[in-house]
Amino acid sequence: MSKSKSDRQRAANAIARVRRDSTSVTGPRAPSAPLPRLEMLAGGEFVGWDACVDAKIRLSYLPVAQLPSKCRRAVQIAIDDTTARTLRRCRAVLFELSTSVVARIDVSQAAARCHEALAFNLAALGCPQASAEISAAAAQHVSFLLSQEYYGEAYLCLRAAIVWASDACQDLTHEPYNPEPNYARLSKCELNAERWHAFGYALRDAEAQLQAADDVLRGGAGMTAPQDGDLALDFLGDGVAYPTPEEVAETRARESAAAPERPEPTAVRTLVVVPSLGHLAKPTTYAQERRDSPRAEFDRIAGKALPLLGAPDPQAFVEGGSAAAPWLRPVFETLAQDLVGAPYAWLRPTVLVSSPGTGKTATVRAVARLLGLPLRLYSAAGASDGSFGGTSRQWGTGRASIPLQAILQEETATVAVGIDEIEKSSADRRNGSLGDVLLPFLERENAKSIFDLYIETGVNLSAVTYLATANSISGIPEALRDRLRILEVPSPGIEHLPVVAANLVSEIRAERGLDAAWLPDLDGEELDLVGKHWRGGSLRPLRRLVETVLAGRDRLAPRH
């Protein structure tokens, strides 16, 4: 069987499986607890098949005691009297809380999740806006699922999107609500395969027609752009029936047999970091050009599967790092444990601790380079707010979180974020604190859906590597220490002087734009001279000594 046939067979099998039993995707037919958003997008059920009962339970999961009084009242009213009106009001208040810059991160995230989930309950109660919202979300998810070849899940989401789109055509919030299982309604939605096939065939022809027209326009002077029906291609004209699925399958079989075998493409792991931004206002042409709105800024990665950079060989990682800094071999060996069998380049959140001047920041740069990850260094010294996690557009200068900015710039889901001198961040919480904001970023499960204040949606930052530095752990809050792997960084000794001096001279060469011919490494006598004044420890005095020796070279060099 050819590869194309086997691929089609696998897709057909996946769709047939979910049509027989969709519970592997949508969750149980009679759930005892509210289902997650993705299962609901595929057509999941409410608790007790009742949107009101499901909403009451979902709202009861909120940390009510930690909610502001306004939000607490709206939640309690919606629990006591669950109607379209009370749920709509409750969603509005939860959205305000989810975008608040003063709310605790865990509370705002819980509010954001509940706000998204209540759209399903509100749609079931007849709200056309909620139906349109989840129909658009399901359609967007279909596009992603097809790109990942999850055909069974895509079929269920497409079916659900069509049903909710039909619900969005009329307002039924004033009609009596009759609870019923979702699958009964969804099963009535027939996706006629022949009609979809004819549509797909027409779409393929249209794309070929447009491409041919573009080729003619690029053909040079004297060529005329074709009009409709003018192309010398074998397209089907008006009134001609489209081929049947059997005829298309026969044609494709002949094409597949005649086509040369192509090499298998290399599979690249991907991750969607930013979901659809359809909830944000569409930017004007001016805003799109300037990229001065959240949607205009992040549209190029919204819903896009970004690559996950592959993990390096653990042994090569250790040897590469130890060659330049042999005293750091224990550090590289510990970090390399995270790379054994890793599907992509990622390290557990780690803080490198040692006395000042021992090269911790340089070690962070070396680790990121060996991992092949783009690095963003964030200085925590004196940081007195929570802007690391992004700022809301309610302020004049809203922006996304530091990791999300790095992902946008690099267009890869795997980046490294270095947090320099983390123990020196301010403990003042009046404007938020770095220590508090970092907590959800450092927990991988929470990082899969961090609510970003700037683009007002959950983003998946679980593939980001965090490396911090500190002179001591005494200034690091206890909650932050619990989430960080603490590694003591050894200081270089006198036995490492030749390697360290060579590294410093290499840095100075790069700074001055010279090569080794113009600025060679220290010779034996120069190393002996430096060794009399540096016996190990901080690299800063050693650099000053090396610079002094190099300056002496310049003064003693013969002039011609």
XYZ file of C-alpha atoms in Angstrom:
560
model
C 0.000 0.000 0.000
C 1.415 3.424 -0.937
C 2.180 5.974 1.724
C -0.630 8.311 0.593
C -3.150 5.464 0.759
C -1.961 4.373 4.197
C -2.202 7.979 5.447
C -5.773 8.235 4.173
C -6.612 4.922 5.784
C -5.250 6.064 9.139
C -7.273 9.286 8.897
C -10.408 7.310 7.996
C -9.825 4.919 10.902
C -9.426 7.838 13.321
C -12.706 9.422 12.217
C -14.528 6.082 12.278
C -13.336 5.445 15.844
C -14.641 8.736 17.198
C -17.909 8.381 15.315
C -18.434 5.016 17.009
C -17.326 6.260 20.437
C -16.196 9.839 21.002
C -15.571 9.550 24.750
C -11.798 9.209 24.292
C -11.866 12.832 23.070
C -14.984 14.377 24.619
C -14.817 12.706 28.012
C -17.526 10.523 29.574
C -21.123 10.696 28.377
C -22.275 11.375 31.945
C -19.432 13.273 33.690
C -19.457 13.673 37.451
C -17.438 16.903 37.313
C -17.219 19.760 34.782
C -15.025 18.894 31.811
C -11.993 20.883 30.588
C -12.381 23.392 27.765
C -10.795 21.247 25.014
C -13.159 18.356 25.713
C -16.103 20.751 25.623
C -14.902 22.159 22.287
C -15.151 18.666 20.835
C -18.713 18.233 22.146
C -18.273 17.228 25.774
C -21.235 16.871 28.139
C -22.416 18.896 31.113
C -22.690 17.364 34.572
C -26.118 15.756 34.740
C -26.620 16.849 31.087
C -27.700 20.147 32.634
C -25.868 23.413 31.868
C -27.200 25.015 35.078
C -26.024 22.216 37.356
C -22.655 22.178 35.577
C -22.277 25.970 35.988
C -23.056 25.804 39.734
C -20.345 23.180 40.267
C -17.846 25.022 38.083
C -18.394 28.272 39.990
C -18.052 26.486 43.338
C -14.468 25.518 42.369
C -13.416 29.184 42.424
C -11.400 30.397 45.458
C -14.422 32.363 46.675
C -12.747 33.604 49.865
C -9.977 35.250 47.834
C -12.273 36.957 45.318
C -13.012 40.705 45.511
C -16.407 41.466 47.043
C -17.940 42.510 43.702
C -16.869 39.267 42.061
C -17.888 37.192 45.082
C -21.417 38.619 44.968
C -21.770 37.944 41.226
C -20.578 34.359 41.662
C -22.941 33.704 44.575
C -25.918 35.164 42.668
C -25.114 32.953 39.665
C -24.906 29.880 41.915
C -28.192 30.680 43.681
C -30.087 31.596 40.489
C -28.395 30.190 37.389
C -29.842 31.954 34.354
C -28.443 33.419 31.165
C -28.582 36.883 32.722
C -26.699 35.969 35.933
C -24.102 33.905 34.065
C -23.522 36.731 31.584
C -22.957 39.157 34.470
C -20.723 36.658 36.258
C -18.575 36.145 33.133
C -18.112 39.905 32.753
C -16.931 40.264 36.352
C -14.612 37.244 36.050
C -13.084 38.743 32.898
C -12.375 41.988 34.770
C -10.686 39.998 37.535
C -8.638 37.936 35.069
C -7.153 41.126 33.567
C -6.619 42.932 36.871
C -3.033 43.937 37.615
C -3.581 43.898 41.373
C -5.125 40.420 41.685
C -3.001 37.463 42.703
C -1.759 35.441 39.754
C -3.429 32.184 40.848
C -6.757 33.965 41.444
C -6.680 35.775 38.068
C -5.811 32.502 36.296
C -8.705 30.671 37.987
C -11.020 33.514 36.936
C -9.763 33.342 33.343
C -10.352 29.573 33.137
C -13.847 29.859 34.585
C -14.680 32.776 32.258
C -13.719 30.671 29.215
C -15.601 27.581 30.399
C -18.856 29.380 31.261
C -19.282 30.278 27.582
C -20.476 26.691 27.009
C -23.077 26.926 29.771
C -24.261 30.321 28.540
C -24.530 29.037 24.949
C -26.658 26.108 26.132
C -29.003 28.616 27.766
C -29.568 30.261 24.376
C -27.045 33.124 24.283
C -26.104 33.716 20.606
C -22.915 35.638 21.463
C -21.587 32.744 23.544
C -22.540 30.264 20.793
C -20.646 32.352 18.226
C -17.648 32.605 20.550
C -17.250 28.870 21.061
C -18.074 28.116 17.422
C -15.173 30.370 16.378
C -12.895 28.764 18.975
C -13.814 25.264 17.768
C -13.219 26.223 14.126
C -9.831 27.690 15.044
C -8.984 24.486 16.914
C -9.932 22.431 13.856
C -7.246 24.253 11.854
C -4.630 23.374 14.468
C -5.764 19.743 14.738
C -5.575 19.276 10.961
C -2.051 20.707 10.929
C -1.118 18.027 13.493
C -3.055 15.312 11.600
C -5.464 14.674 14.496
C -8.332 13.848 12.139
C -10.699 12.246 14.634
C -10.519 15.220 17.006
C -10.817 17.638 14.056
C -14.000 15.913 12.886
C -15.640 16.263 16.311
C -14.639 19.933 16.671
C -15.851 20.743 13.158
C -19.206 19.105 13.861
C -19.536 21.001 17.140
C -18.545 24.305 15.468
C -21.324 23.891 12.896
C -23.949 23.133 15.559
C -22.944 26.126 17.714
C -22.836 28.373 14.637
C -26.474 27.468 13.951
C -27.300 28.235 17.616
C -25.760 31.694 17.183
C -28.413 32.639 14.623
C -31.105 33.315 17.221
C -31.453 34.502 20.809
C -33.198 31.879 22.963
C -32.268 33.243 26.379
C -35.917 34.074 27.110
C -37.131 30.590 26.168
C -37.482 27.814 28.797
C -34.314 25.713 29.093
C -34.772 21.964 28.639
C -31.683 19.978 29.678
C -30.563 17.341 27.198
C -27.321 15.520 26.336
C -25.105 17.281 23.801
C -24.333 14.115 21.868
C -28.014 13.745 20.931
C -27.894 17.119 19.153
C -24.445 16.598 17.673
C -25.262 13.192 16.232
C -27.994 14.821 14.126
C -25.396 16.963 12.350
C -24.509 15.065 9.198
C -21.291 16.042 7.420
C -21.983 14.776 3.896
C -18.668 13.381 2.692
C -19.443 13.730 -1.019
C -20.320 17.406 -0.718
C -17.194 18.124 1.306
C -15.142 16.179 -1.205
C -16.558 18.215 -4.097
C -15.825 21.402 -2.164
C -12.230 20.303 -1.484
C -11.720 19.426 -5.140
C -13.045 22.838 -6.206
C -10.800 24.549 -3.659
C -7.753 22.724 -5.014
C -8.642 23.778 -8.572
C -9.159 27.375 -7.491
C -5.717 27.466 -5.844
C -4.132 26.063 -9.009
C -5.998 28.634 -11.121
C -4.765 31.521 -8.989
C -1.213 30.159 -9.018
C -1.280 29.849 -12.803
C -2.515 33.415 -13.129
C 0.288 34.580 -10.873
C 2.842 32.664 -12.976
C 1.575 34.383 -16.153
C 1.775 37.794 -14.509
C 5.412 37.106 -13.651
C 6.118 35.886 -17.186
C 7.378 39.225 -18.540
C 6.331 42.033 -20.905
C 3.661 41.301 -23.492
C 1.942 38.630 -21.339
C -1.717 39.219 -20.524
C -3.177 38.205 -17.196
C -5.829 35.517 -17.780
C -9.485 36.118 -17.029
C -11.894 33.564 -15.630
C -11.990 30.481 -17.871
C -9.046 31.646 -20.036
C -6.423 29.349 -18.565
C -5.234 26.457 -20.703
C -5.705 24.046 -17.840
C -8.008 21.086 -17.547
C -10.501 22.623 -15.135
C -14.112 21.574 -14.925
C -16.490 24.058 -16.527
C -19.901 25.148 -15.413
C -22.518 22.435 -15.646
C -19.945 19.609 -15.620
C -20.279 17.177 -12.710
C -17.367 16.784 -10.327
C -15.742 13.335 -10.309
C -16.961 10.786 -7.833
C -14.745 9.759 -4.869
C -14.012 6.446 -6.642
C -12.803 8.267 -9.771
C -10.614 10.585 -7.716
C -9.145 7.636 -5.785
C -8.357 5.846 -9.080
C -6.678 8.970 -10.507
C -4.602 9.487 -7.343
C -3.552 5.825 -7.370
C -2.219 6.236 -10.926
C -0.411 9.454 -9.978
C 1.068 7.833 -6.884
C 2.323 4.820 -8.869
C 3.935 7.067 -11.505
C 5.485 9.545 -9.076
C 9.064 8.938 -7.869
C 9.539 8.052 -4.235
C 10.320 11.078 -2.101
C 12.395 10.901 1.086
C 10.479 10.896 4.333
C 10.389 14.379 5.867
C 12.067 14.765 9.223
C 9.476 15.115 11.961
C 9.779 18.384 13.869
C 8.142 18.707 17.257
C 5.994 21.811 17.593
C 3.950 23.652 20.188
C 1.200 26.248 19.861
C 2.168 28.954 22.355
C -0.446 31.610 21.557
C -3.973 30.413 20.680
C -6.436 32.330 18.554
C -6.625 36.078 19.196
C -10.131 36.357 17.800
C -11.320 37.816 21.112
C -9.238 40.947 20.465
C -10.367 43.751 18.182
C -9.082 43.448 14.627
C -6.353 46.081 14.149
C -6.651 48.828 11.580
C -4.254 48.880 8.644
C -2.318 51.663 10.378
C -2.086 49.683 13.623
C -1.080 46.553 11.669
C 1.797 48.390 10.038
C 2.973 49.927 13.315
C 2.220 46.777 15.331
C 0.983 48.946 18.167
C -1.923 46.730 19.230
C -1.725 43.283 20.889
C -3.363 41.486 17.981
C -1.225 43.248 15.389
C 1.904 42.436 17.410
C 1.194 38.746 18.050
C -0.876 37.814 15.011
C 2.083 36.202 13.246
C 2.397 33.491 15.917
C -1.272 33.236 16.973
C -2.494 29.676 16.419
C 0.845 28.802 14.820
C 2.713 25.622 15.753
C 6.186 26.897 16.687
C 9.206 24.561 16.507
C 10.674 22.937 19.608
C 14.467 22.938 19.216
C 16.003 19.495 19.622
C 17.938 18.502 22.732
C 21.730 18.160 22.347
C 23.562 14.955 23.182
C 24.055 14.976 26.996
C 27.704 13.834 26.772
C 28.521 16.441 24.107
C 26.829 19.063 26.332
C 29.048 18.132 29.290
C 32.267 17.939 27.273
C 31.573 21.193 25.446
C 30.994 23.073 28.691
C 33.892 21.449 30.561
C 36.374 22.203 27.789
C 35.973 25.933 28.368
C 35.423 25.719 32.152
C 36.762 22.431 33.603
C 35.930 23.489 37.178
C 32.251 23.582 36.185
C 32.066 19.927 35.082
C 29.875 18.940 38.103
C 27.409 21.698 37.145
C 27.215 20.595 33.496
C 26.867 16.937 34.523
C 23.897 17.765 36.778
C 22.194 19.841 34.080
C 22.821 17.139 31.456
C 20.622 14.713 33.409
C 17.593 16.678 32.154
C 18.665 16.020 28.549
C 18.737 12.219 28.749
C 15.922 11.051 26.461
C 14.486 14.592 26.316
C 12.177 15.253 23.323
C 13.488 18.826 23.043
C 15.962 21.215 24.670
C 14.677 22.078 28.135
C 16.133 22.243 31.656
C 14.412 22.368 35.018
C 14.303 25.855 36.594
C 17.730 26.249 38.178
C 19.588 28.853 40.229
C 23.391 28.978 40.142
C 24.751 30.110 43.525
C 28.300 31.253 44.326
C 30.261 34.234 45.599
C 30.484 37.347 43.392
C 32.716 37.345 40.341
C 32.904 33.585 39.722
C 31.279 33.693 36.280
C 27.684 32.694 36.993
C 26.223 34.917 34.269
C 28.836 33.668 31.801
C 27.840 30.116 32.762
C 24.185 30.905 31.974
C 25.247 32.174 28.536
C 27.362 29.049 27.966
C 24.503 26.717 28.950
C 22.079 28.458 26.573
C 24.648 28.309 23.766
C 25.285 24.589 24.320
C 21.521 23.953 24.344
C 21.181 25.907 21.099
C 18.547 28.176 22.697
C 18.099 31.930 22.226
C 18.781 33.662 25.563
C 17.106 36.669 27.180
C 18.859 38.041 30.276
C 16.671 39.837 32.811
C 18.368 41.756 35.619
C 16.521 41.194 38.876
C 18.749 43.549 40.877
C 16.460 46.252 42.177
C 13.364 44.929 40.336
C 10.479 46.361 42.359
C 7.381 45.299 40.430
C 5.775 42.365 38.643
C 6.400 43.553 35.087
C 8.314 40.339 34.300
C 4.883 38.722 33.912
C 3.619 41.430 31.557
C 1.464 44.505 32.070
C -2.167 45.088 31.194
C -3.271 47.370 28.362
C -5.176 49.334 30.993
C -1.854 51.077 31.539
C -0.320 53.361 28.937
C 2.564 51.009 28.175
C 1.163 47.491 28.211
C 3.435 44.627 27.148
C 3.619 40.842 27.214
C 5.665 38.819 29.687
C 9.437 38.553 29.186
C 9.319 34.879 28.031
C 6.467 35.569 25.589
C 8.335 38.556 24.134
C 11.365 36.320 23.541
C 9.204 33.671 21.831
C 7.642 36.325 19.587
C 11.057 37.655 18.550
C 12.610 34.225 17.948
C 9.460 32.430 16.658
C 10.383 29.260 18.528
C 8.654 27.770 21.583
C 11.991 26.886 23.216
C 13.910 29.867 24.574
C 16.074 30.388 27.650
C 15.423 33.182 30.137
C 18.269 34.144 32.461
C 17.351 35.959 35.691
C 20.490 37.651 36.993
C 20.983 38.255 40.745
C 17.536 36.992 41.633
C 18.096 37.450 45.364
C 18.450 41.228 44.917
C 14.871 41.830 43.715
C 12.755 44.018 45.982
C 10.480 42.364 48.543
C 8.040 45.304 48.333
C 4.697 44.034 46.980
C 2.891 47.336 46.418
C 3.418 47.093 42.641
C 3.751 43.328 42.570
C 7.014 41.494 43.157
C 9.262 39.453 40.909
C 9.291 36.595 43.427
C 5.499 36.254 43.347
C 5.150 36.694 39.583
C 7.745 34.001 38.810
C 5.943 31.213 40.696
C 3.536 29.987 37.949
C 6.230 30.346 35.271
C 8.477 27.899 37.131
C 5.836 25.170 37.550
C 5.567 23.299 34.268
C 1.928 22.312 34.640
C 0.861 25.886 35.392
C 3.108 27.190 32.618
C 1.001 25.296 30.062
C -1.710 27.932 30.440
C -0.466 31.206 31.904
C -2.890 34.062 31.474
C -1.020 36.892 29.765
C -2.338 40.288 30.825
C -1.376 41.987 27.561
C -3.061 39.706 25.027
C -5.716 38.592 27.549
C -5.566 34.850 26.960
C -3.760 31.773 28.240
C -0.383 30.999 26.627
C 1.721 27.819 26.759
C 5.201 28.629 28.116
C 5.999 25.098 29.322
C 8.997 24.737 26.949
C 10.860 27.781 28.321
C 14.088 27.163 30.276
C 14.717 29.394 33.316
C 18.267 29.866 34.664
C 18.837 32.226 37.586
C 21.975 33.417 39.382
C 22.457 34.442 43.023
C 25.321 35.219 45.382
C 23.417 33.439 48.175
C 20.034 31.843 48.666
C 19.255 33.826 51.813
C 17.526 36.583 49.834
C 15.396 34.216 47.744
C 11.818 33.775 49.069
C 11.002 30.309 50.385
C 8.238 29.714 47.808
C 10.701 30.523 45.013
C 13.427 28.257 46.460
C 10.969 25.358 46.474
C 10.557 25.703 42.705
C 14.243 26.068 41.830
C 17.004 23.497 41.628
C 19.896 25.031 43.604
C 23.379 24.346 42.233
C 26.520 25.538 44.003
C 28.953 26.846 41.398
C 32.584 26.056 42.277
C 35.202 28.765 41.868
C 38.186 28.274 39.553
C 41.520 27.492 41.228
C 45.104 28.362 40.387
C 45.330 25.092 38.420
C 42.744 26.476 36.024
C 44.653 29.692 35.331
C 45.793 28.803 31.748
C 42.222 27.994 30.649
C 40.628 30.962 32.427
C 43.261 33.399 31.132
C 42.771 32.110 27.578
C 39.001 32.648 27.929
C 39.528 36.214 29.172
C 41.948 37.059 26.373
C 39.437 35.653 23.887
C 36.738 37.948 25.338
C 39.054 40.966 25.098
C 39.911 40.087 21.490
C 36.224 39.997 20.619
C 35.624 43.344 22.339
C 38.513 44.992 20.451
C 37.774 43.353 17.115
C 41.171 41.641 16.926
C 42.273 38.104 16.095
C 44.840 35.824 17.738
C 47.632 37.067 15.456
C 47.277 40.584 16.854
C 46.411 39.590 20.425
C 47.828 36.139 21.286
C 47.196 34.271 24.538
C 49.436 34.877 27.540
C 52.758 33.071 27.362
C 54.391 31.126 30.189
C 56.152 34.085 31.782
C 53.017 36.203 31.675
C 50.973 33.411 33.268
C 53.584 33.056 36.039
C 53.382 36.788 36.687
C 49.586 36.723 36.881
C 49.704 33.608 39.094
C 51.702 35.456 41.737
C 48.778 37.831 42.288
C 45.745 35.565 41.686
C 45.383 32.260 43.512
C 41.818 31.437 42.478
C 38.305 32.699 43.202
C 36.707 35.754 41.621
C 37.382 36.335 37.928
C 37.043 40.109 38.120
C 40.490 40.783 39.672
C 41.934 38.197 37.305
C 40.555 40.088 34.320
C 42.118 43.311 35.608
C 45.469 41.516 35.914
C 45.200 40.140 32.376
C 44.305 43.591 31.029
C 47.339 45.027 32.862
C 49.638 42.460 31.267
C 48.195 43.175 27.814
C 48.600 46.917 28.373
C 52.255 46.261 29.295
C 52.702 44.452 25.992
C 51.462 47.531 24.153
C 53.843 49.856 26.014
C 56.849 47.573 25.503
C 56.086 46.750 21.868
C 58.696 48.171 19.442
C 57.580 51.178 17.393
C 58.581 51.463 13.741
